[in-house]
Structure formats: C-alpha cells, structure tokens
PDB file of C-alpha atoms in Angstrom:
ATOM      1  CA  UNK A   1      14.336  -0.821   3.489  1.00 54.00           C
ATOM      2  CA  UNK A   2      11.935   1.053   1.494  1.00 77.00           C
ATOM      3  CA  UNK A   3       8.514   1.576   2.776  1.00 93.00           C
ATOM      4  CA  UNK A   4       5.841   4.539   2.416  1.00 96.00           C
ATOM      5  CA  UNK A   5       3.628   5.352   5.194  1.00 96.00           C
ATOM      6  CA  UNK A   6       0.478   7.081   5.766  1.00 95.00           C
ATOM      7  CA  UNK A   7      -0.948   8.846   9.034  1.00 93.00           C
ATOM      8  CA  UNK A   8      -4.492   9.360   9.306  1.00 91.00           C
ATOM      9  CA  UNK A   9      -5.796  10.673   6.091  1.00 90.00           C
ATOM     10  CA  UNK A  10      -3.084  12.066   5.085  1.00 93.00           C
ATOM     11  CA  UNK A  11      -1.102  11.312   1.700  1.00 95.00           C
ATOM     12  CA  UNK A  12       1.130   8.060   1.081  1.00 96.00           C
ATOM     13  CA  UNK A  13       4.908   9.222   1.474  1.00 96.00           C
ATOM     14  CA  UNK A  14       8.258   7.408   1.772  1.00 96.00           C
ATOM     15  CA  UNK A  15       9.131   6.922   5.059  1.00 96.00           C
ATOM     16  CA  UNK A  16      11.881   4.575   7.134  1.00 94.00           C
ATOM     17  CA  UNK A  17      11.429   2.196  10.409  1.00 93.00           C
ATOM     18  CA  UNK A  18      14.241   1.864  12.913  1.00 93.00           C
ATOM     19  CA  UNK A  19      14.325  -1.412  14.317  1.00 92.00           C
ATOM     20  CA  UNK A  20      15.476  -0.851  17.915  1.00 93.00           C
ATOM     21  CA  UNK A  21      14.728  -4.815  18.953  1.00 92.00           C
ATOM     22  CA  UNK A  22      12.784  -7.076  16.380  1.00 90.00           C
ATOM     23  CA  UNK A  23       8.892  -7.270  17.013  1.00 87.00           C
ATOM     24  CA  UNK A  24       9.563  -5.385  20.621  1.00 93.00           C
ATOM     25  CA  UNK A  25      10.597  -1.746  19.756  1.00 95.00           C
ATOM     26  CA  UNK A  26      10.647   0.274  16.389  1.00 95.00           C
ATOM     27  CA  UNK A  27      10.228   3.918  15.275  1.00 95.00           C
ATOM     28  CA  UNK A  28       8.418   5.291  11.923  1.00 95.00           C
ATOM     29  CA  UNK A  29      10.329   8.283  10.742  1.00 94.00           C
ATOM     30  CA  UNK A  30       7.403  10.270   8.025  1.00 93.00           C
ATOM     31  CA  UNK A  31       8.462  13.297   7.614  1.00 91.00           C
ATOM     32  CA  UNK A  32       9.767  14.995  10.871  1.00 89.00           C
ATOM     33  CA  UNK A  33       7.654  12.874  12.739  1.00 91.00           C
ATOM     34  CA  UNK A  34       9.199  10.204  14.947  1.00 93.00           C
ATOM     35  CA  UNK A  35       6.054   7.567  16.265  1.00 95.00           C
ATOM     36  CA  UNK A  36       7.636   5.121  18.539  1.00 96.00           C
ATOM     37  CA  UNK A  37       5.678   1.825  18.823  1.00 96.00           C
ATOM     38  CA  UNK A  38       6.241  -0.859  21.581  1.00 95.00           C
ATOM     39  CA  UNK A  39       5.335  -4.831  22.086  1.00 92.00           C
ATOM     40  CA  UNK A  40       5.774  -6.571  25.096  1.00 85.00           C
ATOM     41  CA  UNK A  41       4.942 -10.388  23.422  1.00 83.00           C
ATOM     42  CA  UNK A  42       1.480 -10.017  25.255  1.00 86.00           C
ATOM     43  CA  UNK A  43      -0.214  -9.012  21.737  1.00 84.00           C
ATOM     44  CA  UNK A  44      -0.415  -5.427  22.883  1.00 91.00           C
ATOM     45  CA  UNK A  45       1.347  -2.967  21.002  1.00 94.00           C
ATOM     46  CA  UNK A  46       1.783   0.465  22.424  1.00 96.00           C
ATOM     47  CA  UNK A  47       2.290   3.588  19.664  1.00 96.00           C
ATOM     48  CA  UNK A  48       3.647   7.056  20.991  1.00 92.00           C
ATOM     49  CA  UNK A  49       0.636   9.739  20.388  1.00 67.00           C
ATOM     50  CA  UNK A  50       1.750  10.618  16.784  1.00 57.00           C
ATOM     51  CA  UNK A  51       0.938  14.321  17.475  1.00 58.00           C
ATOM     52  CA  UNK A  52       3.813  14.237  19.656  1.00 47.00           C
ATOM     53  CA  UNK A  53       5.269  11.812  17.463  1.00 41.00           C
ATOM     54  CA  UNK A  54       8.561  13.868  16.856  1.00 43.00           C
ATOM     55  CA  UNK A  55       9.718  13.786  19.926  1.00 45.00           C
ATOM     56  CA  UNK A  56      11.859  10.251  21.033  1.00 48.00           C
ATOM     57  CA  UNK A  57      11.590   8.067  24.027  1.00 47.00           C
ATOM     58  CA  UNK A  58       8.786   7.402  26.636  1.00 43.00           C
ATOM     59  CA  UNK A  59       8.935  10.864  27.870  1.00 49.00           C
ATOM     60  CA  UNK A  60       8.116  12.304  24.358  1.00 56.00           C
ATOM     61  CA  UNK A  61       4.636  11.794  24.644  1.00 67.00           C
ATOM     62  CA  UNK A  62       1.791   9.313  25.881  1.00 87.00           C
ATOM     63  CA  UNK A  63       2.241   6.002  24.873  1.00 93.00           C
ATOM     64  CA  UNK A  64      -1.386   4.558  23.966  1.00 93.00           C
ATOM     65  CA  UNK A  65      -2.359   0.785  23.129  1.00 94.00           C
ATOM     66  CA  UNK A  66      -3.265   0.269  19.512  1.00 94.00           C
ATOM     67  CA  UNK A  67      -4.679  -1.936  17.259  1.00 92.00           C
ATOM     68  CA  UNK A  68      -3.034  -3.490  14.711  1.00 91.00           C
ATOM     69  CA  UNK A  69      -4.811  -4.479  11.060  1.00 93.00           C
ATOM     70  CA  UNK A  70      -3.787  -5.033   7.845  1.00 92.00           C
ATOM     71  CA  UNK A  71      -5.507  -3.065   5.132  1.00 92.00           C
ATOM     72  CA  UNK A  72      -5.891  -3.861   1.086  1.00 89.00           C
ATOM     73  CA  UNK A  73      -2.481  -2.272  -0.583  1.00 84.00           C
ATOM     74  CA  UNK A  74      -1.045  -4.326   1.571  1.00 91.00           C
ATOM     75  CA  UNK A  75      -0.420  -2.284   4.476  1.00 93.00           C
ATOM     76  CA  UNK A  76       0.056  -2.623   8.031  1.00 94.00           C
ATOM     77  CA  UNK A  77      -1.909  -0.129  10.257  1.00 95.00           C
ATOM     78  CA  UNK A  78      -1.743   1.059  14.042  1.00 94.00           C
ATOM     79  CA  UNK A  79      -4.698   2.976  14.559  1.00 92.00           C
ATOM     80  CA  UNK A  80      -4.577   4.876  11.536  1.00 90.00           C
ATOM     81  CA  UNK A  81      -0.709   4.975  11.098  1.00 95.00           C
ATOM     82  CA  UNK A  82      -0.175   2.929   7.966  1.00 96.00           C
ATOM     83  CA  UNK A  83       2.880   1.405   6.388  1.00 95.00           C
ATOM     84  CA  UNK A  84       3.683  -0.609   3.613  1.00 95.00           C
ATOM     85  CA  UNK A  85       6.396  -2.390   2.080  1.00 93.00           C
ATOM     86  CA  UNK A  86       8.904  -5.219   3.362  1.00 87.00           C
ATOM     87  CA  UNK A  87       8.416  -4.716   6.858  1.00 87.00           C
ATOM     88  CA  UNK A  88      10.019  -7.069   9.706  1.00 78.00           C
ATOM     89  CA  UNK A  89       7.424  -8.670  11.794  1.00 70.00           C
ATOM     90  CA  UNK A  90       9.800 -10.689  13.610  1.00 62.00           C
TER      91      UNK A  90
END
C-alpha cells in the first residue's frame, strides 16, 4: 500500500507499514529506519524510540507510550511520526 511518512520535522517521503497483527502490531519502514508500534486494545499504543528505530523487536530499543492524532493532510501521527495514505486501522 502506498503511504509517505514523516518523522519529526523532517521531509514527507514514501515509506511502507508491515502489518504484523491488525490494530495490535505494525512497523513503519522510512528510509532505513524500522519504528515498531504496539496496541494492546487498552487505547495505549506503544512506538519503539525512532532513534533506535532501525533496529527490530522489543530489544531494539525502548518502547515508549504515544499519542495518537490525526493532523490536516490527512495524516495519522504518533508523537511526531506521521503517515498518510490508506492505512489499516483495524
């Protein structure tokens, strides 16, 4: 599915999500950055530290909770990490 993606201020690029389990577990690929997100069904969502991003798996890097918003585009952001196209909710 195509979607572009933007972390912090950086520029709008294309970028890909791997759905590991619908609306539980999913990566964002941008660039050769790998940000693992997480959601348990409480309404917390859990996003790997994109500095360490790259790295995959819970042991890649600390896992912090997030807040999700939608922005004008539309987009769908995490703290900062932005995407935008179709992407699967659920």
């Amino acid at each position: 599915m195509p979607l572009r993606c933007r972390v912090g201020d950086g520029p709008w690029q294309g970028c890909a999500m791997e759905v590991e389990e619908l609306g539980a577990r999913w990566t964002l690929v941008v660039g050769k950055r790998r940000i693992g997100f997480r959601h348990d069904g409480s309404g917390t969502v859990r996003m790997q530290n994109p500095i360490r991003g790259h790295q995959r798996g819970s042991s890649g890097g600390n896992w912090i909770a997030v807040e999700t918003s939608w922005i004008a585009g539309p987009a769908l952001c995490w703290n900062g990490v932005c995407a935008q196209g179709d992407i699967p909710l659920d």
